[in-house]
GROMACS .gro file of N, CA and C in nm:
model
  423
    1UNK      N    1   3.716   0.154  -0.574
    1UNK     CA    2   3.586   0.214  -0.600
    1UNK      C    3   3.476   0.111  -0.575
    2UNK      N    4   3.390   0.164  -0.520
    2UNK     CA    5   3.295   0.094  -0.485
    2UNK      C    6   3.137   0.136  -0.577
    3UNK      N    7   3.068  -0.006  -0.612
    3UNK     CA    8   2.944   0.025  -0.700
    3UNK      C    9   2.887  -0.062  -0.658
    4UNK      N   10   2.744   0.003  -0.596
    4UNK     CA   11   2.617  -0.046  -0.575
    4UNK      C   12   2.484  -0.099  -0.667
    5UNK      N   13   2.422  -0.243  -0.697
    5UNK     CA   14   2.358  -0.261  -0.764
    5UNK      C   15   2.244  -0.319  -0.704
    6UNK      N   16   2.077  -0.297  -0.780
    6UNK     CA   17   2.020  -0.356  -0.714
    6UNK      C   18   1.982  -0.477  -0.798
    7UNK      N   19   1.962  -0.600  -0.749
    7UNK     CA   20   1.945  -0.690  -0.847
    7UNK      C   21   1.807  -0.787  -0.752
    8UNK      N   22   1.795  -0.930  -0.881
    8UNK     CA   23   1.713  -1.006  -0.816
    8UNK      C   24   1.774  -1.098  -0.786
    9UNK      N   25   1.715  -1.218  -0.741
    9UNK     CA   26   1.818  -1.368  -0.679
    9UNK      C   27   1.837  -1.432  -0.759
   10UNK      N   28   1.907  -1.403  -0.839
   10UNK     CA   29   1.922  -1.477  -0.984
   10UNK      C   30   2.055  -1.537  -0.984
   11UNK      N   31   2.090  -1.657  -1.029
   11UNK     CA   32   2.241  -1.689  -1.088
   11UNK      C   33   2.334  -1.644  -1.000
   12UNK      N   34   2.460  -1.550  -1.101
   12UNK     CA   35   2.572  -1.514  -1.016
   12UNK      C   36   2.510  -1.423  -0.911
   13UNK      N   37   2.402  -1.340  -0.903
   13UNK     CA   38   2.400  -1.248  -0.791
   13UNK      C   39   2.329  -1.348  -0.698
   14UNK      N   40   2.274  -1.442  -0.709
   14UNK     CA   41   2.221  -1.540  -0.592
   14UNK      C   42   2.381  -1.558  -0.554
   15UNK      N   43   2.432  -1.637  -0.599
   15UNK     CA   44   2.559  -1.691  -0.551
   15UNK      C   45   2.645  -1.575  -0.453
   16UNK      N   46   2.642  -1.434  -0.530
   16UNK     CA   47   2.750  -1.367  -0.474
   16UNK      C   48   2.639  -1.320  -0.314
   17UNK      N   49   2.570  -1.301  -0.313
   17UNK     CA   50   2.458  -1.251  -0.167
   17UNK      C   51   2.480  -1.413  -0.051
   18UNK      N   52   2.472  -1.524  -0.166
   18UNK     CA   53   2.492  -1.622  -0.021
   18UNK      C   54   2.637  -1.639   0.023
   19UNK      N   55   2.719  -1.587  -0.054
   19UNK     CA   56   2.881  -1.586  -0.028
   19UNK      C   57   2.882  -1.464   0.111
   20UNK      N   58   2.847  -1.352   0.069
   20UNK     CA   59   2.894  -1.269   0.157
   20UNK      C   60   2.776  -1.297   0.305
   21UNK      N   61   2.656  -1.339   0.310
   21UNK     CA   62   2.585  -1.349   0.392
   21UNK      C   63   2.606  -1.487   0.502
   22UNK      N   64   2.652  -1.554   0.395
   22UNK     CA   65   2.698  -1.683   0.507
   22UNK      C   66   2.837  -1.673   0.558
   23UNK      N   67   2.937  -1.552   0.515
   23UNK     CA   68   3.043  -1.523   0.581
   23UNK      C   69   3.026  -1.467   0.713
   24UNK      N   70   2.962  -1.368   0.702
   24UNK     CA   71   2.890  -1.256   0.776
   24UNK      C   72   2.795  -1.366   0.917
   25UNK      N   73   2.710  -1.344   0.835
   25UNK     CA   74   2.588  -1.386   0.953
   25UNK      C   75   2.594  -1.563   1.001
   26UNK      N   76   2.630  -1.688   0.890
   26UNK     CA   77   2.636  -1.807   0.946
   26UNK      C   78   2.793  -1.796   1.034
   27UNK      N   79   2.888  -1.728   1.014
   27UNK     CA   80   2.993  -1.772   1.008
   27UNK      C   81   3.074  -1.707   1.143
   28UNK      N   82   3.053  -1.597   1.136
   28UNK     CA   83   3.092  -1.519   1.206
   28UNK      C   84   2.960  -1.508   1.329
   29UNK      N   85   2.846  -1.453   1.328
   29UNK     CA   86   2.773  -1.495   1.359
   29UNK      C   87   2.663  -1.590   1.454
   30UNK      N   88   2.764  -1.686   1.407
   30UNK     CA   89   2.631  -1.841   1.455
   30UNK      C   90   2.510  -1.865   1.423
   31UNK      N   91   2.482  -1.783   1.321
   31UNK     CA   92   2.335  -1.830   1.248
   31UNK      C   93   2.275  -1.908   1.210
   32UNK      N   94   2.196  -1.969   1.268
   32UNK     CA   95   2.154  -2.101   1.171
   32UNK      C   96   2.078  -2.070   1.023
   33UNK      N   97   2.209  -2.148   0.923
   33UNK     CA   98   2.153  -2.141   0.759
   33UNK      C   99   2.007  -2.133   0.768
   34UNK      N  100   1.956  -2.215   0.863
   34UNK     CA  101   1.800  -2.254   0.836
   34UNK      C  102   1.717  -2.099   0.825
   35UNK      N  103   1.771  -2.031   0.930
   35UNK     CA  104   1.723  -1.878   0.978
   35UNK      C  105   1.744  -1.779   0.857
   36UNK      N  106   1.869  -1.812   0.857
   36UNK     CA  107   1.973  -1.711   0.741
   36UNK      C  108   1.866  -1.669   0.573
   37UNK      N  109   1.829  -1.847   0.535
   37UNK     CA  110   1.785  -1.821   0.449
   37UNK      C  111   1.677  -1.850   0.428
   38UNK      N  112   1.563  -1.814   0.472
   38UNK     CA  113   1.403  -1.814   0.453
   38UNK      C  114   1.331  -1.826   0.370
   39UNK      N  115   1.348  -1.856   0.278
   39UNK     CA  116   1.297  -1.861   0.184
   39UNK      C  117   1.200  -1.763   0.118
   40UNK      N  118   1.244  -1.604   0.172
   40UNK     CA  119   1.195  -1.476   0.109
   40UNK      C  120   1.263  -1.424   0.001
   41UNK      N  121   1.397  -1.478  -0.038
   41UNK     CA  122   1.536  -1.445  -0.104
   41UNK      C  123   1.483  -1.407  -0.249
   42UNK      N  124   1.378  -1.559  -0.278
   42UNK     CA  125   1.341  -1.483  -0.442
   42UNK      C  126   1.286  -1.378  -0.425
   43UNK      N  127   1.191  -1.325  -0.414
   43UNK     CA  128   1.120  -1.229  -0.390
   43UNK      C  129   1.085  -1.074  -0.348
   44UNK      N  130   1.234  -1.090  -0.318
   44UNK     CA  131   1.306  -0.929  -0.267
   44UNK      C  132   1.391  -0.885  -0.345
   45UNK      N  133   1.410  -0.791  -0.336
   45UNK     CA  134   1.488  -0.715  -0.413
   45UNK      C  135   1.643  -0.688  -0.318
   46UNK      N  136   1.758  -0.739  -0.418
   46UNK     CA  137   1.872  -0.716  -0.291
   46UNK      C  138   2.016  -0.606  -0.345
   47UNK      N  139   2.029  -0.564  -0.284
   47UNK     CA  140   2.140  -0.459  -0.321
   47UNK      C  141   2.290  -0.564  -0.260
   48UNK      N  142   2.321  -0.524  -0.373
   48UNK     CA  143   2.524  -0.578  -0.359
   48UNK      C  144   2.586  -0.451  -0.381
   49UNK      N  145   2.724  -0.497  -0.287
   49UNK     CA  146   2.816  -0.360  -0.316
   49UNK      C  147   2.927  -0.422  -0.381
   50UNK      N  148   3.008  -0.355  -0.477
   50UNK     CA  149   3.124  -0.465  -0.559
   50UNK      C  150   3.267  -0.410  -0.497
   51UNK      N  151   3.329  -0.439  -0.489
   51UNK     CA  152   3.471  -0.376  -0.504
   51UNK      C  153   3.578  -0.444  -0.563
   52UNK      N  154   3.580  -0.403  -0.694
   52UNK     CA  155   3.670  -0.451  -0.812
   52UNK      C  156   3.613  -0.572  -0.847
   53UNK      N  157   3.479  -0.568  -0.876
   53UNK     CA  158   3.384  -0.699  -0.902
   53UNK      C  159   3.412  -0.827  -0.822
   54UNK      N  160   3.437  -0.751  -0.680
   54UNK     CA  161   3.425  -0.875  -0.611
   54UNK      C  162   3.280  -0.857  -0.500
   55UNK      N  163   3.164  -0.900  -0.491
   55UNK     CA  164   3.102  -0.887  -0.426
   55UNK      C  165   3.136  -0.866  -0.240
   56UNK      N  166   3.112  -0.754  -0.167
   56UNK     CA  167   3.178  -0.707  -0.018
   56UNK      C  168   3.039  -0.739   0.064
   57UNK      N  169   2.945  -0.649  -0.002
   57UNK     CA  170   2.793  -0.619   0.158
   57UNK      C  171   2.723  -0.643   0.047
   58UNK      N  172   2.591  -0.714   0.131
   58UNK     CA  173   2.471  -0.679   0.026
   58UNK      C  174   2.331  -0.675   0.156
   59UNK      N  175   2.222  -0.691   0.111
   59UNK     CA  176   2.088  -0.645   0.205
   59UNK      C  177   1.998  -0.657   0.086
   60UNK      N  178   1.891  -0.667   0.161
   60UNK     CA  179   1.800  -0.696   0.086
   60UNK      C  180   1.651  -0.630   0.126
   61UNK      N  181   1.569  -0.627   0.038
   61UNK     CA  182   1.397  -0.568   0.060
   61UNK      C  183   1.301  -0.627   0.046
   62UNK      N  184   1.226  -0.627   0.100
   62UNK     CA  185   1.061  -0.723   0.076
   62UNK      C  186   0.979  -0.630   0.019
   63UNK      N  187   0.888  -0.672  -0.043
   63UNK     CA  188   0.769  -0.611  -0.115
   63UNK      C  189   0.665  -0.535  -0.036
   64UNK      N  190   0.673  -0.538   0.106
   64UNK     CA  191   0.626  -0.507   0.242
   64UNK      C  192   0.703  -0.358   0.252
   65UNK      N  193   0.832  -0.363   0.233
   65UNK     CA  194   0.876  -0.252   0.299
   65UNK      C  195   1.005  -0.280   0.363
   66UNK      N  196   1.011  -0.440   0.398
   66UNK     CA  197   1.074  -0.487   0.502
   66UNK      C  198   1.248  -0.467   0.477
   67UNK      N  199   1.321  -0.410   0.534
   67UNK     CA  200   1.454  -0.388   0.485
   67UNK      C  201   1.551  -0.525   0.612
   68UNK      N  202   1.672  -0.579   0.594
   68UNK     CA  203   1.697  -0.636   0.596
   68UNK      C  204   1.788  -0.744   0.527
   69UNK      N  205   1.890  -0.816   0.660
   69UNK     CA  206   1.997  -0.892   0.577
   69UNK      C  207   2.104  -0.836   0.501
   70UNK      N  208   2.094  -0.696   0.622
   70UNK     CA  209   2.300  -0.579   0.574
   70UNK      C  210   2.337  -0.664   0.615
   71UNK      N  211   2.480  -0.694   0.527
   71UNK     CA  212   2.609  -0.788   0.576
   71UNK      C  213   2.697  -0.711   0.462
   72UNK      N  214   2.831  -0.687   0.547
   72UNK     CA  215   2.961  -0.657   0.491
   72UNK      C  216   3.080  -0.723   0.545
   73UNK      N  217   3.148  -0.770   0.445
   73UNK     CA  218   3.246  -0.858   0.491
   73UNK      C  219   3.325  -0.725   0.597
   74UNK      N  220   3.407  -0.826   0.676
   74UNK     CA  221   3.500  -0.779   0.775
   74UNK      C  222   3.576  -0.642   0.713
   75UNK      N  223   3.663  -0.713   0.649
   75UNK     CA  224   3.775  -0.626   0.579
   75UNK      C  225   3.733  -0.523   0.473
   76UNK      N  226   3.567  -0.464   0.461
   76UNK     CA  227   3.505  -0.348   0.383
   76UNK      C  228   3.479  -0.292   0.490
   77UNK      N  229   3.446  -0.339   0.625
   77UNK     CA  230   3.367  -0.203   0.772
   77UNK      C  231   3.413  -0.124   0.762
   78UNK      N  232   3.371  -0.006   0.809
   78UNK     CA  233   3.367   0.109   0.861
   78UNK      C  234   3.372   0.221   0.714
   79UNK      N  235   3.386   0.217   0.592
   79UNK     CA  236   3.388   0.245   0.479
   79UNK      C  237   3.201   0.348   0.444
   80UNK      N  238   3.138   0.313   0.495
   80UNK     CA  239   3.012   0.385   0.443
   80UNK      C  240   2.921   0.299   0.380
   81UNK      N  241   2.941   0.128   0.365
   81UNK     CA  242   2.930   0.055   0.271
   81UNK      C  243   2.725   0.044   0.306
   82UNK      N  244   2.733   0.015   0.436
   82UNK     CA  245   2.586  -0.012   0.491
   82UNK      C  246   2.498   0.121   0.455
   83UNK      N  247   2.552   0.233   0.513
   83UNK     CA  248   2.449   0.360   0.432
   83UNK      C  249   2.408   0.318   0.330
   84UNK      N  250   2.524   0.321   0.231
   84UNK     CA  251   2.550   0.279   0.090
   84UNK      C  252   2.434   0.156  -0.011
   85UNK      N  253   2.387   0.061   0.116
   85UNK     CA  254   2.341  -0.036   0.061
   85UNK      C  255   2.176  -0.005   0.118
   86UNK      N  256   2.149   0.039   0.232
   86UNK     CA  257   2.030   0.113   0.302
   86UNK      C  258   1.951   0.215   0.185
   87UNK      N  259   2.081   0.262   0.191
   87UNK     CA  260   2.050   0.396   0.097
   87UNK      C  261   1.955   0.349  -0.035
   88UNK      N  262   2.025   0.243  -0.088
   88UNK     CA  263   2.000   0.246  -0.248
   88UNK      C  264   1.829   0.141  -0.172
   89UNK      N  265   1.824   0.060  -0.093
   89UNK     CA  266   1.701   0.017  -0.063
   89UNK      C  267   1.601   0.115  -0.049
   90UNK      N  268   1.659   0.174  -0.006
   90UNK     CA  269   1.538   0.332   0.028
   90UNK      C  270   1.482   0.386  -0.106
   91UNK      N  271   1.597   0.403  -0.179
   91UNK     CA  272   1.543   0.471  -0.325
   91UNK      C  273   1.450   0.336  -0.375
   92UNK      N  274   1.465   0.216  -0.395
   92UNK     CA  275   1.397   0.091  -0.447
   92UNK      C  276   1.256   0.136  -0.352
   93UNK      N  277   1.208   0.154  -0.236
   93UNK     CA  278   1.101   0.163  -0.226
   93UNK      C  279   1.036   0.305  -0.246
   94UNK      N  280   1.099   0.380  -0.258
   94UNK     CA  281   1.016   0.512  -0.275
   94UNK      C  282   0.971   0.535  -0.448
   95UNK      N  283   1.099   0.437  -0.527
   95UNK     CA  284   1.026   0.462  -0.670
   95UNK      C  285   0.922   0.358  -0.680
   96UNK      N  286   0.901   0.208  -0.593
   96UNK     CA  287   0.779   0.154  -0.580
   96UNK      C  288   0.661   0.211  -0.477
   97UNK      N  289   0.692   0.336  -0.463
   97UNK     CA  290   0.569   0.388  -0.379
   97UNK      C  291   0.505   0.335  -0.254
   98UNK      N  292   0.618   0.319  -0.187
   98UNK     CA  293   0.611   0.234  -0.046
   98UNK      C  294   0.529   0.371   0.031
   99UNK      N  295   0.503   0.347   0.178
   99UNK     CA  296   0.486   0.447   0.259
   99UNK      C  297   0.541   0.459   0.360
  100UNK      N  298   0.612   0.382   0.382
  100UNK     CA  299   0.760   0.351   0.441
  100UNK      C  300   0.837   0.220   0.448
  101UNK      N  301   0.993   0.201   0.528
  101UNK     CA  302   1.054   0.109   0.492
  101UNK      C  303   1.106   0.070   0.680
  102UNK      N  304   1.095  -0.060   0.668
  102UNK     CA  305   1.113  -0.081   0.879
  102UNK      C  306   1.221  -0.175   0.872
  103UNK      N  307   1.241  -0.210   0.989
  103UNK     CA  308   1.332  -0.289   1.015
  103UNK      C  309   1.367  -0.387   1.140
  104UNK      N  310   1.429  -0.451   1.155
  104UNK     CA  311   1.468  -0.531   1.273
  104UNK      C  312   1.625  -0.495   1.307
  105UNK      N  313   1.646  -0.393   1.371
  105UNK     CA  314   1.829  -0.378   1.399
  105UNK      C  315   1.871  -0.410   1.512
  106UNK      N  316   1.986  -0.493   1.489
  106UNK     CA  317   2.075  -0.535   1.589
  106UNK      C  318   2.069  -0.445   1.647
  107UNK      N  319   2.090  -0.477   1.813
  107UNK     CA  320   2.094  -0.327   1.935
  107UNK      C  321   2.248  -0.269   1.874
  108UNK      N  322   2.371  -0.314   1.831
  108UNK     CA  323   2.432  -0.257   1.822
  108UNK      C  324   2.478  -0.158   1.705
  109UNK      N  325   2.344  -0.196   1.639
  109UNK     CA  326   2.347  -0.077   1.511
  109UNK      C  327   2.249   0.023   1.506
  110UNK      N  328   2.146  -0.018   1.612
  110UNK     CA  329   2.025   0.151   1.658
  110UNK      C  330   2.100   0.265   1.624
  111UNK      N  331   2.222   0.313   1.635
  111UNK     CA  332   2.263   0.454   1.616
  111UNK      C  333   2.298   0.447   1.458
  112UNK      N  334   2.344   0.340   1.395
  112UNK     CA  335   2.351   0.351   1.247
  112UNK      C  336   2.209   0.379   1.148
  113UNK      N  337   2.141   0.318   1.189
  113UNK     CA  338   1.981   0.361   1.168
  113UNK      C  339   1.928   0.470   1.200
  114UNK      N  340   1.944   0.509   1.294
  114UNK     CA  341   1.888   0.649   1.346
  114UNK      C  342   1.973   0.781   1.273
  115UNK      N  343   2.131   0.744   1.255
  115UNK     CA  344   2.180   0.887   1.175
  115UNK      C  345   2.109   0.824   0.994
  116UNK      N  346   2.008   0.762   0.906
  116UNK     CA  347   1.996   0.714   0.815
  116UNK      C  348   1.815   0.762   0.789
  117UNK      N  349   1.766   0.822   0.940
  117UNK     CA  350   1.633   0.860   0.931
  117UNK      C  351   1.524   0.740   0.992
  118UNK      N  352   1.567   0.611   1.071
  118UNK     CA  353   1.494   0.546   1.100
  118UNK      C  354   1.460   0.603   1.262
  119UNK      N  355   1.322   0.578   1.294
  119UNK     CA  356   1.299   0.557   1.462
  119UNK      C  357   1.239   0.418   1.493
  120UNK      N  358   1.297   0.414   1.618
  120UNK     CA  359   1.253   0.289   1.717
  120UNK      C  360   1.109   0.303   1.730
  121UNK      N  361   1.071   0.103   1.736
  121UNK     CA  362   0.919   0.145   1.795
  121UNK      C  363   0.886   0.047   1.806
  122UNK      N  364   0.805  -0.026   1.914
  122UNK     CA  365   0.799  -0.137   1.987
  122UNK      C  366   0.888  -0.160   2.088
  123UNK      N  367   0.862  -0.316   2.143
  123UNK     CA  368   0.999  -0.350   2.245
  123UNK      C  369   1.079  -0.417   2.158
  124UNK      N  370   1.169  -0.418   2.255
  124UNK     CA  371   1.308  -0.520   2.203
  124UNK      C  372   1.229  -0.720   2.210
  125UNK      N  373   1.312  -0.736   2.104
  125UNK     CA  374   1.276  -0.890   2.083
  125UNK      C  375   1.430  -0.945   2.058
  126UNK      N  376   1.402  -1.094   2.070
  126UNK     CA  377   1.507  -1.148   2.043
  126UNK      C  378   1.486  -1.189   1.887
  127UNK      N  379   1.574  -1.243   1.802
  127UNK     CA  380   1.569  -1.315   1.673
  127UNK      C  381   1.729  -1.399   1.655
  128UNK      N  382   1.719  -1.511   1.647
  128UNK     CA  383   1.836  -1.573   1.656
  128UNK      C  384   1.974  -1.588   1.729
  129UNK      N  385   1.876  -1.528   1.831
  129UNK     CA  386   1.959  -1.553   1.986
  129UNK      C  387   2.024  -1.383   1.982
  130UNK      N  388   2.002  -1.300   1.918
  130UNK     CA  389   2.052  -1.149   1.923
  130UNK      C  390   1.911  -1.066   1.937
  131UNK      N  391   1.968  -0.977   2.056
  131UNK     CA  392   1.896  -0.840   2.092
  131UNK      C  393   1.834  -0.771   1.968
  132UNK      N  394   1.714  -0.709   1.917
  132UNK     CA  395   1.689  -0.648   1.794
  132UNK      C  396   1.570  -0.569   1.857
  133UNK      N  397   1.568  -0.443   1.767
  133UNK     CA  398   1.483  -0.330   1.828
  133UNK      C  399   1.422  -0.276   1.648
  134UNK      N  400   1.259  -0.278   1.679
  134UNK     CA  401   1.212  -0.263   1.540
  134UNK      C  402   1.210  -0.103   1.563
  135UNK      N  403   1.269  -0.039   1.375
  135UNK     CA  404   1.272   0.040   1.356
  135UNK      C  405   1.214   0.063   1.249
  136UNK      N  406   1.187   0.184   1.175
  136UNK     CA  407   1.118   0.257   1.018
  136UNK      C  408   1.116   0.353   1.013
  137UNK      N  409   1.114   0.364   0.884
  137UNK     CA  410   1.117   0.561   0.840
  137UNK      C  411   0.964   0.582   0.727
  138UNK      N  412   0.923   0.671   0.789
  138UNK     CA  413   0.816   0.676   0.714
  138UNK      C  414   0.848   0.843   0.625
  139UNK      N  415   0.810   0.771   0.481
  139UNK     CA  416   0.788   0.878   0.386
  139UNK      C  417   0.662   0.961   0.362
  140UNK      N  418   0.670   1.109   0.365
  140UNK     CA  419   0.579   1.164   0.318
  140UNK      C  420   0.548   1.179   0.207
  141UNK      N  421   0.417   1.238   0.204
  141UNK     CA  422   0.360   1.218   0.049
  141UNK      C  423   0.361   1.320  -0.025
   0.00000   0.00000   0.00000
């Protein structure tokens, strides 16, 4: 069973977000830590997914809107886990009265975004040596 929480960068949930993010994105990846962790981390709001209280995916939100930093370990993919963690970001900005929520997605996740309610918009850019295409979903009022 899987349970989604949203938390802040605090303590064990700091610890468990840089565990699964530096698996994910430094590791697998090639990320440079420097990139990885920006120093926006306090300040957002980040969703973890547990499975059997072991921390799997987490992502995170900016006070902007800005969604960002899905990572799920290997051995949780294909499970629903990223909806799962999108999802609960989405509810975090609509009960802070966002007017929408955007993004930067890997080219190879545009179709995971798009079945989730996001559209493309702008050009493609690079960010850490990977293809990324800005996306958002805007809420009505």
């Amino acid at each position: 069973m899987f349970e989604v929480k949203n938390v802040n960068y605090t303590g064990e949930n700091e610890q468990a977000i840089r565990e699964v993010r530096d698996i994910v994105f430094i590791q697998e990846q090639s990320i440079d830590p420097d990139i990885e962790f920006d120093g926006l981390d306090e300040s957002a709001v980040h969703a973890i997914v547990y499975s059997n209280a072991q921390p799997v995916g987490t992502g995170r939100i900016l006070d902007d809107g800005h969604i960002g930093r899905i990572a799920i370990l290997k051995a949780f993919r294909g499970q629903g886990l990223g909806s799962k963690i999108v999802l609960s970001l989405i509810d975090e900005a609509t009960n802070k009265g966002y007017p929408r929520v955007y993004l930067g997605s890997q080219k190879h996740a545009i179709d995971f975004y798009t079945k989730l309610g996001f559209e493309p918009f702008g050009d493609e850019f690079m960010e850490a040596e990977i293809p990324h295409l800005s996306m958002e979903k805007l809420f009505s009022k």
